[in-house]
PDB file of C-alpha atoms in Angstrom:
ATOM      1  CA  LEU S   1     124.538 -45.802 -79.571  1.00 69.00           C
ATOM      2  CA  GLY S   2     128.234 -45.594 -78.652  1.00 86.00           C
ATOM      3  CA  GLN S   3     129.013 -42.617 -80.850  1.00 89.00           C
ATOM      4  CA  HIS S   4     126.074 -40.694 -79.401  1.00 92.00           C
ATOM      5  CA  ILE S   5     127.331 -41.266 -75.858  1.00 94.00           C
ATOM      6  CA  LEU S   6     130.844 -40.273 -76.947  1.00 94.00           C
ATOM      7  CA  ILE S   7     129.611 -37.037 -78.519  1.00 94.00           C
ATOM      8  CA  ASP S   8     127.500 -36.225 -75.466  1.00 96.00           C
ATOM      9  CA  LEU S   9     130.535 -36.719 -73.201  1.00 96.00           C
ATOM     10  CA  LEU S  10     132.729 -34.579 -75.457  1.00 95.00           C
ATOM     11  CA  GLU S  11     130.169 -31.776 -75.438  1.00 95.00           C
ATOM     12  CA  SER S  12     129.249 -31.879 -71.749  1.00 97.00           C
ATOM     13  CA  THR S  13     132.587 -32.590 -70.038  1.00 97.00           C
ATOM     14  CA  THR S  14     136.269 -31.718 -70.255  1.00 96.00           C
ATOM     15  CA  VAL S  15     137.608 -35.144 -69.226  1.00 97.00           C
ATOM     16  CA  ASN S  16     139.511 -37.670 -71.310  1.00 97.00           C
ATOM     17  CA  ILE S  17     137.307 -40.483 -72.603  1.00 96.00           C
ATOM     18  CA  TYR S  18     138.543 -44.042 -72.987  1.00 94.00           C
ATOM     19  CA  CYS S  19     136.690 -45.713 -75.844  1.00 92.00           C
ATOM     20  CA  LEU S  20     136.726 -49.516 -76.172  1.00 91.00           C
ATOM     21  CA  ILE S  21     136.549 -50.447 -79.853  1.00 89.00           C
ATOM     22  CA  ARG S  22     136.364 -53.925 -81.357  1.00 85.00           C
ATOM     23  CA  ALA S  23     138.938 -54.433 -84.090  1.00 73.00           C
ATOM     24  CA  ASN S  24     137.857 -55.614 -87.532  1.00 69.00           C
ATOM     25  CA  SER S  25     139.158 -58.776 -89.126  1.00 63.00           C
ATOM     26  CA  ASP S  26     141.152 -56.546 -91.492  1.00 63.00           C
ATOM     27  CA  ASN S  27     143.171 -55.263 -88.496  1.00 58.00           C
ATOM     28  CA  LYS S  28     142.123 -51.678 -89.130  1.00 69.00           C
ATOM     29  CA  ASN S  29     143.548 -49.308 -86.540  1.00 86.00           C
ATOM     30  CA  VAL S  30     140.874 -48.668 -83.883  1.00 88.00           C
ATOM     31  CA  GLN S  31     141.377 -44.887 -84.040  1.00 88.00           C
ATOM     32  CA  LYS S  32     140.825 -44.979 -87.789  1.00 89.00           C
ATOM     33  CA  LYS S  33     137.742 -47.131 -87.241  1.00 89.00           C
ATOM     34  CA  LEU S  34     136.270 -44.577 -84.834  1.00 91.00           C
ATOM     35  CA  ASP S  35     137.161 -41.714 -87.186  1.00 92.00           C
ATOM     36  CA  GLN S  36     135.405 -43.487 -90.068  1.00 91.00           C
ATOM     37  CA  ILE S  37     132.263 -44.008 -87.956  1.00 90.00           C
ATOM     38  CA  LEU S  38     132.229 -40.321 -87.011  1.00 93.00           C
ATOM     39  CA  ILE S  39     132.812 -39.165 -90.599  1.00 93.00           C
ATOM     40  CA  CYS S  40     130.082 -41.432 -91.999  1.00 93.00           C
ATOM     41  CA  SER S  41     127.592 -40.128 -89.452  1.00 92.00           C
ATOM     42  CA  GLY S  42     128.384 -36.473 -90.211  1.00 92.00           C
ATOM     43  CA  ASN S  43     130.288 -35.765 -86.991  1.00 92.00           C
ATOM     44  CA  ILE S  44     133.536 -34.683 -88.632  1.00 94.00           C
ATOM     45  CA  LYS S  45     134.351 -32.084 -85.955  1.00 94.00           C
ATOM     46  CA  TYR S  46     134.977 -34.911 -83.445  1.00 93.00           C
ATOM     47  CA  VAL S  47     137.519 -36.778 -85.608  1.00 94.00           C
ATOM     48  CA  ASN S  48     141.000 -37.049 -84.030  1.00 92.00           C
ATOM     49  CA  ASN S  49     139.858 -35.414 -80.806  1.00 94.00           C
ATOM     50  CA  PRO S  50     142.841 -35.547 -78.394  1.00 95.00           C
ATOM     51  CA  ARG S  51     140.505 -36.259 -75.454  1.00 96.00           C
ATOM     52  CA  VAL S  52     139.426 -39.601 -76.936  1.00 95.00           C
ATOM     53  CA  ILE S  53     141.757 -42.502 -76.157  1.00 93.00           C
ATOM     54  CA  CYS S  54     140.879 -45.558 -78.239  1.00 91.00           C
ATOM     55  CA  ILE S  55     141.529 -49.013 -76.819  1.00 90.00           C
ATOM     56  CA  GLU S  56     141.162 -52.209 -78.821  1.00 89.00           C
ATOM     57  CA  GLY S  57     138.936 -54.686 -76.995  1.00 89.00           C
ATOM     58  CA  ASP S  58     135.851 -56.871 -77.182  1.00 89.00           C
ATOM     59  CA  LEU S  59     132.949 -56.891 -74.728  1.00 88.00           C
ATOM     60  CA  SER S  60     132.237 -60.554 -75.483  1.00 91.00           C
ATOM     61  CA  LYS S  61     135.697 -61.744 -74.365  1.00 90.00           C
ATOM     62  CA  PRO S  62     137.087 -62.258 -70.850  1.00 91.00           C
ATOM     63  CA  ASN S  63     138.670 -59.090 -69.454  1.00 90.00           C
ATOM     64  CA  LEU S  64     137.014 -57.205 -72.334  1.00 89.00           C
ATOM     65  CA  GLY S  65     139.622 -58.721 -74.648  1.00 86.00           C
ATOM     66  CA  LEU S  66     142.346 -56.658 -72.967  1.00 87.00           C
ATOM     67  CA  SER S  67     145.744 -58.049 -72.094  1.00 83.00           C
ATOM     68  CA  ILE S  68     146.764 -58.068 -68.437  1.00 81.00           C
ATOM     69  CA  ASN S  69     149.788 -55.909 -69.224  1.00 73.00           C
TER      70      ASN S  69
END
């Protein structure tokens, strides 16, 4: 669902999009994780889009898993 919302926002707006991504246990870079999801789903033209700002977080944790700083 998330990638579909991201693509819709990229196609219908010109704003920067902050994308909260849960890190894997292998500590894969969150940008690389998003790029891999987009590539695997056939959305290669959205890989490394400068309007997408990836942030490592977790919806199940307090403060979305983000540090206060």
